[in-house]
Short mmCIF file of C-alpha atoms in Angstrom, two decimals:
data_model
loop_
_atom_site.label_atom_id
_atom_site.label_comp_id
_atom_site.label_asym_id
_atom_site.label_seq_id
_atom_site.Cartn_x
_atom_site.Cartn_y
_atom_site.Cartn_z
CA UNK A 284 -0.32 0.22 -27.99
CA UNK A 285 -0.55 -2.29 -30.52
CA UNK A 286 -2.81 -5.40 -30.47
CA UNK A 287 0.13 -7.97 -29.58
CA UNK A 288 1.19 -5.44 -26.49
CA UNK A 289 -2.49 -5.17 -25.51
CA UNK A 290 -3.36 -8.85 -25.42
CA UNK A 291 0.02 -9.50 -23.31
CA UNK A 292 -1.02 -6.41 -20.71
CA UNK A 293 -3.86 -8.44 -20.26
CA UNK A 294 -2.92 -11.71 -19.88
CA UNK A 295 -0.27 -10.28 -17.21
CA UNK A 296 -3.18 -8.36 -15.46
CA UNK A 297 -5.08 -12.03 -15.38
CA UNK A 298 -2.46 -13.49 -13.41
CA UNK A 299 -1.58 -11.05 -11.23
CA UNK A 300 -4.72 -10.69 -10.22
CA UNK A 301 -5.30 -14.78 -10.44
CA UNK A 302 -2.19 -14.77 -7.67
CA UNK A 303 -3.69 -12.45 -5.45
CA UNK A 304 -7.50 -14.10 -5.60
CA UNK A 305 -5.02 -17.36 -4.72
CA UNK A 306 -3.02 -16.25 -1.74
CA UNK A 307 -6.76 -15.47 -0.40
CA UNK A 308 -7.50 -18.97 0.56
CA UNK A 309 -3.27 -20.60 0.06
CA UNK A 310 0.15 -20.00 1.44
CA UNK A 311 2.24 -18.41 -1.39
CA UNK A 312 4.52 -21.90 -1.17
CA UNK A 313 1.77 -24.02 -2.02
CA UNK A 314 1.12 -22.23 -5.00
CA UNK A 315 1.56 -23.93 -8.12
CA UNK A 316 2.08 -22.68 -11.79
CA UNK A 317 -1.31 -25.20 -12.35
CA UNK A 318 -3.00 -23.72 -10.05
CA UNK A 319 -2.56 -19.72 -11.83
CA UNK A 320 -2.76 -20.39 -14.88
CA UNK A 321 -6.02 -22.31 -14.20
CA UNK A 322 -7.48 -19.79 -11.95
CA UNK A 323 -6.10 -17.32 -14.87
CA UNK A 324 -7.84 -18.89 -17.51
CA UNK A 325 -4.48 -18.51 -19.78
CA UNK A 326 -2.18 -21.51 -21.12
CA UNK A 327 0.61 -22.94 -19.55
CA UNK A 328 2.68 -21.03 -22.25
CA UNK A 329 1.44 -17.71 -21.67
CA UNK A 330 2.56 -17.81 -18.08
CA UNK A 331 6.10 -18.64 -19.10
CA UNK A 332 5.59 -16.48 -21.46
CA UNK A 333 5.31 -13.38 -19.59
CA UNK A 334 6.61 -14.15 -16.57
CA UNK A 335 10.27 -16.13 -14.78
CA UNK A 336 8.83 -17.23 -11.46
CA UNK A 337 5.77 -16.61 -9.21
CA UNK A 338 7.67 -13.71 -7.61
CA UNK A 339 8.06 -11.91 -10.48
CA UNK A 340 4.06 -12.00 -10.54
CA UNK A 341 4.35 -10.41 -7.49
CA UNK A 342 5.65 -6.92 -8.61
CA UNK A 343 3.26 -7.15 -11.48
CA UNK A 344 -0.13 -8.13 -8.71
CA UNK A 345 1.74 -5.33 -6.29
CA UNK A 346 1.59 -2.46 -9.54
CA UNK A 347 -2.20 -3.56 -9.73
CA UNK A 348 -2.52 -3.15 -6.06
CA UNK A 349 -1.25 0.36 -5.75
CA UNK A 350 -2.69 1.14 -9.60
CA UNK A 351 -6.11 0.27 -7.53
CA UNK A 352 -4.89 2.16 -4.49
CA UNK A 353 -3.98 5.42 -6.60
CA UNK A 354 -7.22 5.55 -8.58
CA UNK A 355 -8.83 5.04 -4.21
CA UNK A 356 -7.06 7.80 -3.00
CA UNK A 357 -7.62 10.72 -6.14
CA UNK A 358 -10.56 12.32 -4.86
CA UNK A 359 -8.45 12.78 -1.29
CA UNK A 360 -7.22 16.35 -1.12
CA UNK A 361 -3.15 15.61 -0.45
CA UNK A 362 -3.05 12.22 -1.10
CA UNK A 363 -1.75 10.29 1.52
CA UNK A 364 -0.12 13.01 3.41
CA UNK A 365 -3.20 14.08 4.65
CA UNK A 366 -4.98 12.25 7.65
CA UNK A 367 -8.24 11.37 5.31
CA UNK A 368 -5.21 9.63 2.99
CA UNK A 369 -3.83 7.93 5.98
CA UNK A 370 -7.36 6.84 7.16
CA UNK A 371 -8.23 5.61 3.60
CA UNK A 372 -4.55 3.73 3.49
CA UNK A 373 -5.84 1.89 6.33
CA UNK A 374 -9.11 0.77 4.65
CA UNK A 375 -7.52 0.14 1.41
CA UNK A 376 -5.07 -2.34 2.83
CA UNK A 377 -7.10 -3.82 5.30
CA UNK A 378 -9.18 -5.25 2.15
CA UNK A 379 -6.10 -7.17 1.38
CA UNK A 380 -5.15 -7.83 4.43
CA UNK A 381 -5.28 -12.02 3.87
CA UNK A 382 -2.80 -11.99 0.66
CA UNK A 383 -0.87 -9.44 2.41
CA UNK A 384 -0.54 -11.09 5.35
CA UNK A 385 0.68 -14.54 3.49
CA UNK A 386 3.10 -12.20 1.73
CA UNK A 387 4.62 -10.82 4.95
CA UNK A 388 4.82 -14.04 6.33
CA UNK A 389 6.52 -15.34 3.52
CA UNK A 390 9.04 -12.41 3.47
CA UNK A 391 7.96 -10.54 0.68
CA UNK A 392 6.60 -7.37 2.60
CA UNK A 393 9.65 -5.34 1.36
CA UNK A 394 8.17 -5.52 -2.50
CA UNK A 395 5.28 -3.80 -1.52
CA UNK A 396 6.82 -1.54 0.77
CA UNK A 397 9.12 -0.47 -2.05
CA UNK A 398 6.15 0.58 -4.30
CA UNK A 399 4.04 2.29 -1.74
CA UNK A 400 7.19 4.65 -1.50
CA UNK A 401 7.26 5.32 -5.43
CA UNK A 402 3.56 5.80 -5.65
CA UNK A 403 4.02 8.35 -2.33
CA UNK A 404 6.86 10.57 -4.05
CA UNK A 405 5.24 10.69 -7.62
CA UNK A 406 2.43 11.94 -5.78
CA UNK A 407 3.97 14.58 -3.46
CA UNK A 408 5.85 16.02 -6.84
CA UNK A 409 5.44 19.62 -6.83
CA UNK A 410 3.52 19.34 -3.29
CA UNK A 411 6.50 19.75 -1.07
CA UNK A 412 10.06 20.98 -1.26
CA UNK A 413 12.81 18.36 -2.98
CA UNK A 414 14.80 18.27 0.20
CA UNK A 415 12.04 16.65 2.52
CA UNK A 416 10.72 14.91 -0.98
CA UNK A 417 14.32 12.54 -1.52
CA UNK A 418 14.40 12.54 2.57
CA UNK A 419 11.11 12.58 4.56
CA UNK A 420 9.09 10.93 1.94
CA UNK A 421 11.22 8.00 2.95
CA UNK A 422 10.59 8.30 6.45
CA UNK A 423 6.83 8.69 6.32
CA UNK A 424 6.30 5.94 3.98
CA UNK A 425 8.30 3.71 5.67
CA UNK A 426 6.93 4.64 9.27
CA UNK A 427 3.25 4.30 7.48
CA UNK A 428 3.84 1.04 5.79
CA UNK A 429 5.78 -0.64 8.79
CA UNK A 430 2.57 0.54 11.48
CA UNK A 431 0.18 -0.59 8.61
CA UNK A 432 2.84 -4.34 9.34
CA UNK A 433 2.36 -4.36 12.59
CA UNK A 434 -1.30 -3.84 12.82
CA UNK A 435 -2.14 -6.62 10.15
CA UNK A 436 0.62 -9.21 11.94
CA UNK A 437 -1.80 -7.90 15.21
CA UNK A 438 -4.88 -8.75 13.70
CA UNK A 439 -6.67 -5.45 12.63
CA UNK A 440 -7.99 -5.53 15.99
CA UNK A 441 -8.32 -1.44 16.21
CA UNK A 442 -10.47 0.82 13.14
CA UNK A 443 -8.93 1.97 10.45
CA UNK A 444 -9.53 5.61 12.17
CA UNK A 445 -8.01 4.82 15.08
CA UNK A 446 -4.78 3.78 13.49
CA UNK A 447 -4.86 6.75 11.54
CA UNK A 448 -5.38 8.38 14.09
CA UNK A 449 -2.43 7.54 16.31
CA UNK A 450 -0.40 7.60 13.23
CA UNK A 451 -1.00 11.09 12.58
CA UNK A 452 -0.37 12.12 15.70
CA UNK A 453 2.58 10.43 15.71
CA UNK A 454 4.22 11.95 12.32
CA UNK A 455 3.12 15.47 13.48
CA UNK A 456 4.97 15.68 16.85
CA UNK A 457 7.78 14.63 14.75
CA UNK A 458 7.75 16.77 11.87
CA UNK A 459 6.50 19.42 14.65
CA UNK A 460 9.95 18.75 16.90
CA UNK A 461 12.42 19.41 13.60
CA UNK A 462 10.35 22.83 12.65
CA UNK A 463 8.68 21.69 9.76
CA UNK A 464 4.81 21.12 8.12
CA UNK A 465 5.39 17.63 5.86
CA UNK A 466 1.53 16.74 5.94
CA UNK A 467 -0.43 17.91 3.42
CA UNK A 468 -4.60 19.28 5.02
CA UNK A 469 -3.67 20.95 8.13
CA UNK A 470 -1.36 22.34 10.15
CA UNK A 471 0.49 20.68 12.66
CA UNK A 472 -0.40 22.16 15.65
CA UNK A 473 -4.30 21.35 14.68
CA UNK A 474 -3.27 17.73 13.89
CA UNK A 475 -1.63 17.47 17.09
CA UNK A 476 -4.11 18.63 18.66
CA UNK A 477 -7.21 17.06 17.31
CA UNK A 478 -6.52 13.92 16.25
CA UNK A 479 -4.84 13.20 19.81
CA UNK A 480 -7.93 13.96 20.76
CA UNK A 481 -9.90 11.37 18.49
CA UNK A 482 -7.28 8.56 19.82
CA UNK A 483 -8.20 8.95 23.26
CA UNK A 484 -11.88 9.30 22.67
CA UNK A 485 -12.07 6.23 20.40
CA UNK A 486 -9.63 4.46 23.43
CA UNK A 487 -12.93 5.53 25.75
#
């Protein structure tokens, strides 16, 4: 990468990253292009530069998000298709709960939706067969990211284990019920099982 390419990376990593320190403590429509480029520390020009609206920041901060959320999860075994994955996925997003929340509420939740999914199937690659890869990567992702929704729009109120927990559960009696192991760390039977178990011992 050459210097010019460099320098621009960066200055689009600065405002992403200025947008999402932003929506921390403002709704995304009071926002101004004054008030990145100055929490940014770039010119006026080198927003316009790089980027066509404040949305369009958006997929950039959301990249960063899940370029965080990758580097997070490589030391799981199975990646999020295990329940430690799922458990971190709930800790991970819980620490941007606030921007992600303003997001939702704005009715941008299907950007980051849509990139959780393409970091989940590069990941599985190779992991599991292409059939369930162009089928029930779609459904776990989507079933993930839309309980992940509802527990941020519900405040966060239960652990991060505990969701995982009951989401686990949840996605093995269905993979169980069409014959199949999706999840990547145990079997089915044992997640079933003992993670069922954690659920109603954490609901004690």
């Amino acid at each position: 990468m050459d210097k010019r390419s460099e320098a621009n990376r960066q200055t689009r990593e600065r405002i992403a990253r200025a947008l999402l320190r932003l929506l921390g403590i403002k709704e995304f429509s009071d926002i101004s292009v004054t008030d990145i480029v100055r929490e940014a520390h770039v010119a006026r020009a080198s927003y316009y530069r790089n980027f066509s609206s404040k949305e369009d920041i958006l997929v950039n901060a959301g990249r960063l998000i899940m370029v965080d959320f990758g580097k997070a999860m490589g030391e799981i075994d199975g990646g999020c298709l295990s329940y430690e994955g799922v458990v971190l996925t709930f800790r991970y997003f819980r620490e941007y709960r606030i921007e992600l929340l303003r997001l939702h509420e704005a009715g941008f939740t299907s950007i980051y939706e849509r990139l959780f999914q393409e970091y989940v199937v590069r990941t599985a690659q190779g992991r599991i067969p292409e059939s369930m890869l162009r089928y029930g990567v779609s459904f776990y992702t989507g079933a993930l990211f839309n309980v992940y929704v509802r527990w941020l729009e519900n405040g966060m109120k239960e652990s991060p284990e505990r969701m995982a927990s009951l989401f686990y559960t949840m996605m093995a009696a269905a993979f169980e019920s069409v014959g199949t192991s999706f999840m990547e760390g145990e079997k089915v039977d044992k997640a079933v099982g003992t993670h069922r178990c954690e659920a109603v011992a954490e609901e004690r």
